[in-house]
PDB file of C-alpha atoms and ligand atoms in Angstrom:
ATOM      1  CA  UNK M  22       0.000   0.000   0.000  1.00  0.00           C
ATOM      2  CA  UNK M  23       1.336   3.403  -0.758  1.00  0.00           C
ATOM      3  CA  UNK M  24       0.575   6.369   1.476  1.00  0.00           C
ATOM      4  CA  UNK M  25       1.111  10.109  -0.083  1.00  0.00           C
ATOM      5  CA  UNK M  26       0.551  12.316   2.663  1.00  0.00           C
ATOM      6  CA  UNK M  27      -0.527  15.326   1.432  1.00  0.00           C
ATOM      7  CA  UNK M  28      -1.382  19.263   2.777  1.00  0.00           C
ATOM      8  CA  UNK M  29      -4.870  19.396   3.351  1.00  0.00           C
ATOM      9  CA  UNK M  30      -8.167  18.391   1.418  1.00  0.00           C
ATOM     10  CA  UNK M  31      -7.624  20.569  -1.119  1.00  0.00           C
ATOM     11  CA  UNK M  32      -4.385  18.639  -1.903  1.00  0.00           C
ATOM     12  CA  UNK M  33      -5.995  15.408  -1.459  1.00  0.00           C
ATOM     13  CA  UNK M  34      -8.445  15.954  -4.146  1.00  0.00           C
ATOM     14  CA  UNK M  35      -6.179  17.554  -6.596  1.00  0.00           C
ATOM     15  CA  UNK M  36      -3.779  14.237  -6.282  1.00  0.00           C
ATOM     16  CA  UNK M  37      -6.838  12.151  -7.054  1.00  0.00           C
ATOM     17  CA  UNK M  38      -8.246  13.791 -10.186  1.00  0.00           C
ATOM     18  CA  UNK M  39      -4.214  13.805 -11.396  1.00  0.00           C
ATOM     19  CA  UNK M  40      -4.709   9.518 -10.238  1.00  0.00           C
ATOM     20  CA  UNK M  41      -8.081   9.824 -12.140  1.00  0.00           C
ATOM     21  CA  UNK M  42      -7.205  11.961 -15.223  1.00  0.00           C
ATOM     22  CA  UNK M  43      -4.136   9.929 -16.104  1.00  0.00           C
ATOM     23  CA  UNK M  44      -5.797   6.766 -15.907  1.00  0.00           C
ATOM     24  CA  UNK M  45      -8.372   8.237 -18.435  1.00  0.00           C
ATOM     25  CA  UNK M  46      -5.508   9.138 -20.245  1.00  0.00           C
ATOM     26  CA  UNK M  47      -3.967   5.860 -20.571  1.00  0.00           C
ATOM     27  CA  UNK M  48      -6.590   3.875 -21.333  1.00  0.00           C
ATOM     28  CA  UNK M  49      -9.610   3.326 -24.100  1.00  0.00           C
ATOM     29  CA  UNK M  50     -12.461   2.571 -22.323  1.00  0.00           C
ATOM     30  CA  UNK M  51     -12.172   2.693 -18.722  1.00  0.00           C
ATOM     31  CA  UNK M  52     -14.275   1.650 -15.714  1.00  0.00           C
ATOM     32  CA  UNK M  53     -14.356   3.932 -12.693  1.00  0.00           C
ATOM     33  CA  UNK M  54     -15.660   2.499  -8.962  1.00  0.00           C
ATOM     34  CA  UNK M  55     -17.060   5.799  -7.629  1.00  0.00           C
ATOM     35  CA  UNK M  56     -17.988   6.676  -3.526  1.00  0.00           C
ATOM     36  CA  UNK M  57     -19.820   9.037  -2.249  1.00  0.00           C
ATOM     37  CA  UNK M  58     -19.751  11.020   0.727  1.00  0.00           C
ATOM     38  CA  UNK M  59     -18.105  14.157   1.686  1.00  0.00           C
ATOM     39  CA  UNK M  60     -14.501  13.033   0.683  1.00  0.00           C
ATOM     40  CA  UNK M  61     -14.729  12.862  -2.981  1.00  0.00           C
ATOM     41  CA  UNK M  62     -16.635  15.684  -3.158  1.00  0.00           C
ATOM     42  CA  UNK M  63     -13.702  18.098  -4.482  1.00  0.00           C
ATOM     43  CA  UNK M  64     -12.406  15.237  -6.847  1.00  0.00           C
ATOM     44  CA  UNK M  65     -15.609  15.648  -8.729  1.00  0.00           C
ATOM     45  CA  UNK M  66     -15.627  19.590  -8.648  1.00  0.00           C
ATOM     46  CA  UNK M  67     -11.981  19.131  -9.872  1.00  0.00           C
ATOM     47  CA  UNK M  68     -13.092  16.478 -12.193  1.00  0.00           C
ATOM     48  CA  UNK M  69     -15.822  19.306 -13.182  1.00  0.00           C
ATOM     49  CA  UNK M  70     -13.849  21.484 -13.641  1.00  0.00           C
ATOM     50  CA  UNK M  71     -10.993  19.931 -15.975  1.00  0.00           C
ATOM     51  CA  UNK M  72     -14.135  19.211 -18.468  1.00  0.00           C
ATOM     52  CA  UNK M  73     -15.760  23.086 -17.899  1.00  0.00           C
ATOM     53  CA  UNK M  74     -12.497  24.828 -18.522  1.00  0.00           C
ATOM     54  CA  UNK M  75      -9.781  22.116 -20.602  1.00  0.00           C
ATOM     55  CA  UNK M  76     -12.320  20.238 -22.435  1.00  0.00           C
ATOM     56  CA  UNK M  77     -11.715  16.630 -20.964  1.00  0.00           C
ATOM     57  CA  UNK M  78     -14.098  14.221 -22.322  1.00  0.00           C
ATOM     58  CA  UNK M  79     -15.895  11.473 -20.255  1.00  0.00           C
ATOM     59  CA  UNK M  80     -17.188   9.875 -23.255  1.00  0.00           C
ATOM     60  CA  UNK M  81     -14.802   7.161 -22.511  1.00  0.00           C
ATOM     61  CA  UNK M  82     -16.199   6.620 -18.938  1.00  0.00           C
ATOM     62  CA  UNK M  83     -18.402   4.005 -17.590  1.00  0.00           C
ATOM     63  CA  UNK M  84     -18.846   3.890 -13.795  1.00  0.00           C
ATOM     64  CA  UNK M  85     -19.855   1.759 -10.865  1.00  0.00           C
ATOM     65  CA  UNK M  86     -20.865   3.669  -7.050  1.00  0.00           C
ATOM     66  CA  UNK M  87     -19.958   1.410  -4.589  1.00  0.00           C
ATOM     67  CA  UNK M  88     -23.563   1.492  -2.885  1.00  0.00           C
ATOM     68  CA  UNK M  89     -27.342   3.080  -2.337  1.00  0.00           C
ATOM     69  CA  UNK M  90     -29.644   3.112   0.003  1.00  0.00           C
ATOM     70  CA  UNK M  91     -32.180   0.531  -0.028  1.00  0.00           C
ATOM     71  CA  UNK M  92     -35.695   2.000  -0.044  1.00  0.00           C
ATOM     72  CA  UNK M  93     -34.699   5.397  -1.883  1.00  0.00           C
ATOM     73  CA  UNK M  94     -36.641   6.495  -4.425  1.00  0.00           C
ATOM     74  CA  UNK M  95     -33.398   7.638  -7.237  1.00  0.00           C
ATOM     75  CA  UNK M  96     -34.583  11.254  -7.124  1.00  0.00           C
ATOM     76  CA  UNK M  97     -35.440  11.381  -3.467  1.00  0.00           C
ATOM     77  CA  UNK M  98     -32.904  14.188  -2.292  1.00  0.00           C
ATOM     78  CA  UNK M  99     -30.562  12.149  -0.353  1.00  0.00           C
ATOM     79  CA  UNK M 100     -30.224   9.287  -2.264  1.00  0.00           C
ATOM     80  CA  UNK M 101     -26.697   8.536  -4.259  1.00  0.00           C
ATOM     81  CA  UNK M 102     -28.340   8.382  -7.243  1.00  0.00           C
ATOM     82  CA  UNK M 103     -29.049  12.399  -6.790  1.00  0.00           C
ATOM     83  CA  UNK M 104     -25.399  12.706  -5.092  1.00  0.00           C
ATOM     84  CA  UNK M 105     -23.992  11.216  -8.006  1.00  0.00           C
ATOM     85  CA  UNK M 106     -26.012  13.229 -10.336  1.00  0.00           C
ATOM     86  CA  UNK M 107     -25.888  16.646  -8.696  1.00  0.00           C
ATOM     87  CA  UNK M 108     -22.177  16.733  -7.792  1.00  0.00           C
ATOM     88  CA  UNK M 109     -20.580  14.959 -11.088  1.00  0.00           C
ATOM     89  CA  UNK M 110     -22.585  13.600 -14.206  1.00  0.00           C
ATOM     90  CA  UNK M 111     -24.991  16.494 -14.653  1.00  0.00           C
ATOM     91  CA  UNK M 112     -22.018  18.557 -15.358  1.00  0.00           C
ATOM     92  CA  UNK M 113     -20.365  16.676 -17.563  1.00  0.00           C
ATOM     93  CA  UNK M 114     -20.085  14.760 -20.728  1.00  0.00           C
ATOM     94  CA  UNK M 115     -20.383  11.230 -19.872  1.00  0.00           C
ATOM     95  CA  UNK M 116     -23.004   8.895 -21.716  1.00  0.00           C
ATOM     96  CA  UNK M 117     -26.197   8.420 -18.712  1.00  0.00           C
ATOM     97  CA  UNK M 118     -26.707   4.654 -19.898  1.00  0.00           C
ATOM     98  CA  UNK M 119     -23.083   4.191 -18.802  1.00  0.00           C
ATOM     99  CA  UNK M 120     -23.146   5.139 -15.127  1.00  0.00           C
ATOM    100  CA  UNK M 121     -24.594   2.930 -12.584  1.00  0.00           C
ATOM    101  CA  UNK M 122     -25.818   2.522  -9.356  1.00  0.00           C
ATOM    102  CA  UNK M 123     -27.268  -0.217  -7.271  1.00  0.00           C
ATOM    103  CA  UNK M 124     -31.309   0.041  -6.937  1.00  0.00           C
ATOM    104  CA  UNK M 125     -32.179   0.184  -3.642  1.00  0.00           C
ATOM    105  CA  UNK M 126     -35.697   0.064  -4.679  1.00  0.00           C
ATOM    106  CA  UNK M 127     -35.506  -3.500  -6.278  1.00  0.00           C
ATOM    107  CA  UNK M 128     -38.338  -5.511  -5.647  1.00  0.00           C
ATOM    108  CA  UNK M 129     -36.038  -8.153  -4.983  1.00  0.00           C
ATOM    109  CA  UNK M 130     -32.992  -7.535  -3.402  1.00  0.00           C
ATOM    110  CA  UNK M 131     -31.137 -10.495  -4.162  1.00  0.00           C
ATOM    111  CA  UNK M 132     -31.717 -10.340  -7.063  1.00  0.00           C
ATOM    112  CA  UNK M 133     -30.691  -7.309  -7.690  1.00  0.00           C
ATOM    113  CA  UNK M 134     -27.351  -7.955  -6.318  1.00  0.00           C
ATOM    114  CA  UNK M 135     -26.863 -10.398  -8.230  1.00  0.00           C
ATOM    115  CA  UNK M 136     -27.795  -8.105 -11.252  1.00  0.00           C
ATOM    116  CA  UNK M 137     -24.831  -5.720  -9.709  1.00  0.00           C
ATOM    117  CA  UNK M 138     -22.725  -8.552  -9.513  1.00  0.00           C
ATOM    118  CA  UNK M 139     -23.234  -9.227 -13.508  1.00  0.00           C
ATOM    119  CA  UNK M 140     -22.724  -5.914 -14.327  1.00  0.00           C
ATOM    120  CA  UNK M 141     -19.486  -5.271 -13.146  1.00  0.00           C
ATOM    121  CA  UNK M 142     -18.295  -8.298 -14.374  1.00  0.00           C
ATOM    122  CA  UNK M 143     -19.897  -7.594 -18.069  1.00  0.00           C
ATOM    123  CA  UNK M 144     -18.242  -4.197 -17.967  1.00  0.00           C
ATOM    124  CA  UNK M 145     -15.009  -5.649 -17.596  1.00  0.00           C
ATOM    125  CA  UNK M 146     -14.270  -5.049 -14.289  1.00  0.00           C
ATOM    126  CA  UNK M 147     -13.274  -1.858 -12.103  1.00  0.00           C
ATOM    127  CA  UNK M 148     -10.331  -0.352 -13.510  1.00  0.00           C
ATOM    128  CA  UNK M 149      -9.735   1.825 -10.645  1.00  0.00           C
ATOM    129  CA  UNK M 150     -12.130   1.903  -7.500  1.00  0.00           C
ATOM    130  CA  UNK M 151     -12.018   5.014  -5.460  1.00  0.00           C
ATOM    131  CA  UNK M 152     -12.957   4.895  -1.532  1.00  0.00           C
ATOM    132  CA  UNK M 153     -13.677   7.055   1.322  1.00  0.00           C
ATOM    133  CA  UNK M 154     -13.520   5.582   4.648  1.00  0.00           C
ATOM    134  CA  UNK M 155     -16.026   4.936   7.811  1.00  0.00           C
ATOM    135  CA  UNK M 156     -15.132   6.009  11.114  1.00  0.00           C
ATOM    136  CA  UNK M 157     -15.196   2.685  12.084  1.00  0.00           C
ATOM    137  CA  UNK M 158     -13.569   1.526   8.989  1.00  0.00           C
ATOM    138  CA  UNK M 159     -16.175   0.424   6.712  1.00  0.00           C
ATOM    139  CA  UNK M 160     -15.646   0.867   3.161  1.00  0.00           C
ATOM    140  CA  UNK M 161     -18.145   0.887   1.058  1.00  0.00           C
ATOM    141  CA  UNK M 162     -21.477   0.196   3.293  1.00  0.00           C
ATOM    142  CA  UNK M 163     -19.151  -2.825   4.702  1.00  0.00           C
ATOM    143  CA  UNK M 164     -19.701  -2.882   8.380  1.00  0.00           C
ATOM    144  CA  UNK M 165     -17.223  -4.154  10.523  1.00  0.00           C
ATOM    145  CA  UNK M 166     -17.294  -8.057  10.667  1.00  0.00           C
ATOM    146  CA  UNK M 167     -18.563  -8.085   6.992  1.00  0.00           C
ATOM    147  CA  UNK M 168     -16.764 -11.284   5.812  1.00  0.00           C
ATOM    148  CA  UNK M 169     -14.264 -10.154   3.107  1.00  0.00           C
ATOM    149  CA  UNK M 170     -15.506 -12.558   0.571  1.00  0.00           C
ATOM    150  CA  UNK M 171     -18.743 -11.012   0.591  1.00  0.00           C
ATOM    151  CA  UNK M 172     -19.772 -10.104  -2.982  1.00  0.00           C
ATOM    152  CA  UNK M 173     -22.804  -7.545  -3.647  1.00  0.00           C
ATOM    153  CA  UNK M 174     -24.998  -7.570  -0.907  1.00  0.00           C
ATOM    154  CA  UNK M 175     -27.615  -6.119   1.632  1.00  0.00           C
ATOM    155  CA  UNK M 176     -26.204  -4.856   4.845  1.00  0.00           C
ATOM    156  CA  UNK M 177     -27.807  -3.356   8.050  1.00  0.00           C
ATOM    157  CA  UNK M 178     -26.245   0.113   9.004  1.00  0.00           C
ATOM    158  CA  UNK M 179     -24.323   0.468  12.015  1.00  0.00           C
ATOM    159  CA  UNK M 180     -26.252   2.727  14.284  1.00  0.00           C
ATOM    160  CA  UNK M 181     -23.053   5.494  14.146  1.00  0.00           C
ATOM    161  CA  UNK M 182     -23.044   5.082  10.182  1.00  0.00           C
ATOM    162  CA  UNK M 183     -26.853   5.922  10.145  1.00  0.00           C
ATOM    163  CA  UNK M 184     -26.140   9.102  12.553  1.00  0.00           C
ATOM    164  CA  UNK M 185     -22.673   9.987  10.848  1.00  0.00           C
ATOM    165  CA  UNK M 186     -25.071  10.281   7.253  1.00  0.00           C
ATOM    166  CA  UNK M 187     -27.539  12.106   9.493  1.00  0.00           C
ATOM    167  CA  UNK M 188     -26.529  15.210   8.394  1.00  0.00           C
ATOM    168  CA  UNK M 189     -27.896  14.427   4.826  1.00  0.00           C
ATOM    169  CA  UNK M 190     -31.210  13.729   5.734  1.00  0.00           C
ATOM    170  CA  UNK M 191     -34.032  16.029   7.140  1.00  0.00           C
ATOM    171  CA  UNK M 192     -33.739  13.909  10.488  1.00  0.00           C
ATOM    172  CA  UNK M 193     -31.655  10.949  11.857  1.00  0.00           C
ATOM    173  CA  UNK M 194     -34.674   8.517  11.748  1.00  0.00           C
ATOM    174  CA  UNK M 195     -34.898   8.920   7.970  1.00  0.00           C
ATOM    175  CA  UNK M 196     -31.875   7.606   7.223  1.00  0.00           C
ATOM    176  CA  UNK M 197     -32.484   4.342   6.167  1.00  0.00           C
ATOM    177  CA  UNK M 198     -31.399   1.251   7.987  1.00  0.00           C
ATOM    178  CA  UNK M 199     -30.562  -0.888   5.180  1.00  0.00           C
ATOM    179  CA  UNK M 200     -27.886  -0.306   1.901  1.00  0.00           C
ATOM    180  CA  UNK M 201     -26.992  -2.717  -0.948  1.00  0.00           C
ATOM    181  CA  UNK M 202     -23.617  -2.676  -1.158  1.00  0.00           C
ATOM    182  CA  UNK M 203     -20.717  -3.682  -3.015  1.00  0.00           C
ATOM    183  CA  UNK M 204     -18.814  -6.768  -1.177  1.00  0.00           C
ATOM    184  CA  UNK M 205     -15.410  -6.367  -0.150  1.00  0.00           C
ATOM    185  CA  UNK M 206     -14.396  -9.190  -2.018  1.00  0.00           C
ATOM    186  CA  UNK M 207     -15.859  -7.091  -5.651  1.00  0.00           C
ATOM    187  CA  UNK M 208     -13.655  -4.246  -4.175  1.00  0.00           C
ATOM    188  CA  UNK M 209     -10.851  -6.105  -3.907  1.00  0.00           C
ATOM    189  CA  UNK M 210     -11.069  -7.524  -7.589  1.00  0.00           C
ATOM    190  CA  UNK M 211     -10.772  -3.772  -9.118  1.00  0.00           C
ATOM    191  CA  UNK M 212      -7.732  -3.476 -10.735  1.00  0.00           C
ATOM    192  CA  UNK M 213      -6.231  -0.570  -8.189  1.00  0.00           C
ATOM    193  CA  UNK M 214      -7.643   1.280  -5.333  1.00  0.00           C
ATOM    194  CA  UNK M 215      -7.353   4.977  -3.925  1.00  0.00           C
ATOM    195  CA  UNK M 216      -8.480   5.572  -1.179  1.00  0.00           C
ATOM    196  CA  UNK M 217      -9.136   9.537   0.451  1.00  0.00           C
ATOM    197  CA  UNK M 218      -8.895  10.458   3.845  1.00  0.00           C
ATOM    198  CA  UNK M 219      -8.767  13.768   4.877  1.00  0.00           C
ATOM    199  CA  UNK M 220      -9.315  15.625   8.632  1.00  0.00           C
ATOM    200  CA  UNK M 221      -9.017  14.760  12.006  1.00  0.00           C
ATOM    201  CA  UNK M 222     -12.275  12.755  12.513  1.00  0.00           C
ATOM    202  CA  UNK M 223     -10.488   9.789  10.321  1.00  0.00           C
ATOM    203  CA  UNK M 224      -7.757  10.107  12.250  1.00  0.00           C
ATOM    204  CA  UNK M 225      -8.084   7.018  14.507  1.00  0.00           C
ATOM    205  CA  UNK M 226      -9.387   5.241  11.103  1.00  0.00           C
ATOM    206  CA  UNK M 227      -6.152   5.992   9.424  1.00  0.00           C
ATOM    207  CA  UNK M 228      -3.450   5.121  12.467  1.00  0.00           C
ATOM    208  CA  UNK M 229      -5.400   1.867  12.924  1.00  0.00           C
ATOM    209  CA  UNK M 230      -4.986   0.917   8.961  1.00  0.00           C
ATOM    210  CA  UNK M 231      -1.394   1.714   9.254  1.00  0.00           C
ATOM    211  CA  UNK M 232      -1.011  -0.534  12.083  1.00  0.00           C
ATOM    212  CA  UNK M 233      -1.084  -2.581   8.862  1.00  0.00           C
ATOM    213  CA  UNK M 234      -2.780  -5.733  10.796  1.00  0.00           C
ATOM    214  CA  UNK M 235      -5.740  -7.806   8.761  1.00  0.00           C
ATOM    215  CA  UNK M 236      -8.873  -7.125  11.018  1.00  0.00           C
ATOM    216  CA  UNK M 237     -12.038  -8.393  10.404  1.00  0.00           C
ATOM    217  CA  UNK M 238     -13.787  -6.171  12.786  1.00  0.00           C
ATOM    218  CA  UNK M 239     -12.087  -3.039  10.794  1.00  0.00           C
ATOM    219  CA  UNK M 240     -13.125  -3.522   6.961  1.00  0.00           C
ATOM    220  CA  UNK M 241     -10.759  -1.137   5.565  1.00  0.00           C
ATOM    221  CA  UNK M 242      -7.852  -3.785   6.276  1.00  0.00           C
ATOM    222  CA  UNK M 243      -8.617  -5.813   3.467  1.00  0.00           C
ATOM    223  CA  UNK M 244      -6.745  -3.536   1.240  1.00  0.00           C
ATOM    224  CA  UNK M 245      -3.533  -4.377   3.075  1.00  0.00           C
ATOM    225  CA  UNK M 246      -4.680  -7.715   0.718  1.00  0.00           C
ATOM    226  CA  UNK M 247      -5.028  -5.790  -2.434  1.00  0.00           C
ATOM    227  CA  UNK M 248      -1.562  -5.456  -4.713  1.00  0.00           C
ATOM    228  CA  UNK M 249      -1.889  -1.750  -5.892  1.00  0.00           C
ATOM    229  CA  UNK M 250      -3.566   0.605  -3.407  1.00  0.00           C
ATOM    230  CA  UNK M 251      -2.634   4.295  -3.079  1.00  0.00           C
ATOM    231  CA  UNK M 252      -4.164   6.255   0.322  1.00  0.00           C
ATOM    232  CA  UNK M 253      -4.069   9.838  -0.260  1.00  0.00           C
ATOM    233  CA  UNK M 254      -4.356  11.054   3.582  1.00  0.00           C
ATOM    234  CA  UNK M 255      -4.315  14.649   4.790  1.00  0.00           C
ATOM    235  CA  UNK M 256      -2.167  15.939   7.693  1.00  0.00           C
ATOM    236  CA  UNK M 257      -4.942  15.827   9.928  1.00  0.00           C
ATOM    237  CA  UNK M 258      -6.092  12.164   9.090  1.00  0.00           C
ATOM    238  CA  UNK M 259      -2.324  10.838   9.858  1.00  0.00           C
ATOM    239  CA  UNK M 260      -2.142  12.728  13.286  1.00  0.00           C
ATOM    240  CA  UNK M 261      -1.406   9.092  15.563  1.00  0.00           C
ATOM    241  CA  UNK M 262      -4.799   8.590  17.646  1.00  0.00           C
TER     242      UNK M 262
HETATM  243  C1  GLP T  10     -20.712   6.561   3.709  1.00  0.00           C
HETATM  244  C2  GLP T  10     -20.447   5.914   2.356  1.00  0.00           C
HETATM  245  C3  GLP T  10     -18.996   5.539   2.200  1.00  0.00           C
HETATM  246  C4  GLP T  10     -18.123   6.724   2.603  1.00  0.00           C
HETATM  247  C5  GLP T  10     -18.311   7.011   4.058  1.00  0.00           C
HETATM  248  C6  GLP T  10     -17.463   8.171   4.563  1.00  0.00           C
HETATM  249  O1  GLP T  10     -21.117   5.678   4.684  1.00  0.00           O
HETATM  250  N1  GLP T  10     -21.245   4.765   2.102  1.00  0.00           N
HETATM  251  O2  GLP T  10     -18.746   5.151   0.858  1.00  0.00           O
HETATM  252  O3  GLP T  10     -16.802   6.452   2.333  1.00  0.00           O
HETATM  253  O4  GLP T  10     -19.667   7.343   4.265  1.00  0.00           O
HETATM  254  O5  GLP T  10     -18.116   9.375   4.298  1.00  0.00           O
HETATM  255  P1  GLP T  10     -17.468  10.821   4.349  1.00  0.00           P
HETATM  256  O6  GLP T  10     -16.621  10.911   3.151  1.00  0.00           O
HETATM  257  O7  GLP T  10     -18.645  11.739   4.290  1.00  0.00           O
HETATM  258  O8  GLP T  10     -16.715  10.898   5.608  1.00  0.00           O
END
C-alpha cells in the first residue's frame, strides 16, 4: 500500500483527479468504482472542472458507485443516485446509460445484487475503485465483521453510520437502515484502489490501517490484501490517535 501524505483536502483531491485523469488518459475505455460522501466531493468539482475549462471528455467513462440506500426512491434528495447526479454527471459529458448505481428500490434484493454482480463483471471489471472511509472503517457500506468474501450484498447500518449520514437527511430517523452494497471481495477484484482520507475525525481510522494488521472487525484492512492501493491522507487524518 502506498501512502502520499498530502497538505490538506484541497491537496488530497487535486492528487486524485491527477490519479483519475491519467488513468483516463492511458486507457480506451475505462471503468471507474465511484464513492460518495463528503470526501470525494472536491475530486468531482476538480473532475468538473478539468471538463468546464480544458475540455476533458468522459465519453470514454463508464462507472460503478460502490452502494445506495435501499428503499430510496433515485430522485429522493438524499439518495446517491441524486449525489452522483448533482455533484458529477450532470455537469459533464459522460453517456447516462453508462453510469450505474445499485437500486435500492428492487423488488427483490437479491436479485438485484446479483444483477450488480453481472454488471461489473460484463463491464469488464473496475479499472480503478475510489474509496472514502467509515469512522469505524467500513468501506463501502461494509460494516465491521462483513466477511471479506462477501460479494454484492444487503447490509444493516451500524447505528453510528446511520447518525454519521444524518446530516444528509431532514432527520436521523430517515436515514435508512438498510444499503446494498458492493462486497469487499468485488472491491478487492478492481484493478487498483485509492483511497481519500482527509481531517481529524479519520484520524483514529487511518493510524489503525497503518497498524497494517488484517482485522475483520475493521473492513478497511482488506486492502492491506489488495496489490496496488494508493491512500491519499491529509495531515490531519495521519495525526497518531
Ligand atoms: C458513507 C459511504 C462511504 C463513505 C463514508 C465516509 O457511509 N457509504 O462510501 O466512504 O460514508 O463518508 P465521508 O466521506 O462523508 O466521511
Amino acid at each position: 500500500m502506498e501512502v502520499l501524505e498530502v497538505a490538506n483536502y484541497e491537496e488530497m483531491s487535486m492528487t486524485a483527479t491527477r490519479i483519475l485523469l491519467n488513468k483516463m488518459n492511458h486507457t480506451q475505455k475505462v471503468t471507474l468504482g465511484l464513492a460518495t460522501g463528503a470526501t470525494p466531493r472536491g475530486m468531482y468539482q476538480m473532475l468538473v472542472a478539468s471538463h468546464q475549462e480544458k475540455g476533458v471528455s468522459f465519453r470514454n467513462v463508464q462507472t460503478v458507485n460502490l452502494d445506495e440506500y435501499v428503499g430510496l426512491e433515485r430522485h429522493h434528495p438524499s439518495s446517491y443516485h441524486t449525489y452522483m447526479a448533482m455533484h458529477f454527471f450532470r455537469w459533464i459529458d459522460i453517456d447516462r446509460s453508462h453510469t450505474h448505481l445499485p437500486n435500492g428500490k428492487a423488488e427483490d434484493l437479491t436479485l438485484e445484487c446479483f444483477r450488480y454482480e453481472d454488471l461489473i463483471h460484463h463491464m469488464g471489471g473496475v479499472d480503478l475503485q475510489v474509496l472514502g472511509l467509515g469512522r469505524n472503517g467500513h468501506i463501502g457500506f461494509n460494516e465491521p465483521g462483513t466477511s471479506f468474501h462477501a460479494r454484492t450484498h444487503v447490509v444493516e447500518l451500524a447505528r453510528s453510520t446511520r447518525r454519521a449520514n444524518a446530516r444528509y437527511f431532514a432527520r436521523e430517523d430517515e436515514v435508512p437502515s438498510r444499503a446494498i452494497t458492493m462486497g469487499i471481495a468485488t472491491i478487492l477484484e478492481s484493478r487498483e484502489i485509492v483511497l481519500l482520507a482527509s481531517g481529524s475525525g479519520k484520524s483514529e481510522a487511518i493510524t489503525r490501517l497503518l497498524e497494517g494488521k488484517i482485522q475483520h472487525q475493521f473492513p478497511a484492512t482488506a486492502l492491506l490484501e489488495h496489490p496496488k492501493v494508493t491512500m491519499i491522507v491529509d495531515r490531519e487524518a495521519l495525526i497518531r490517535q
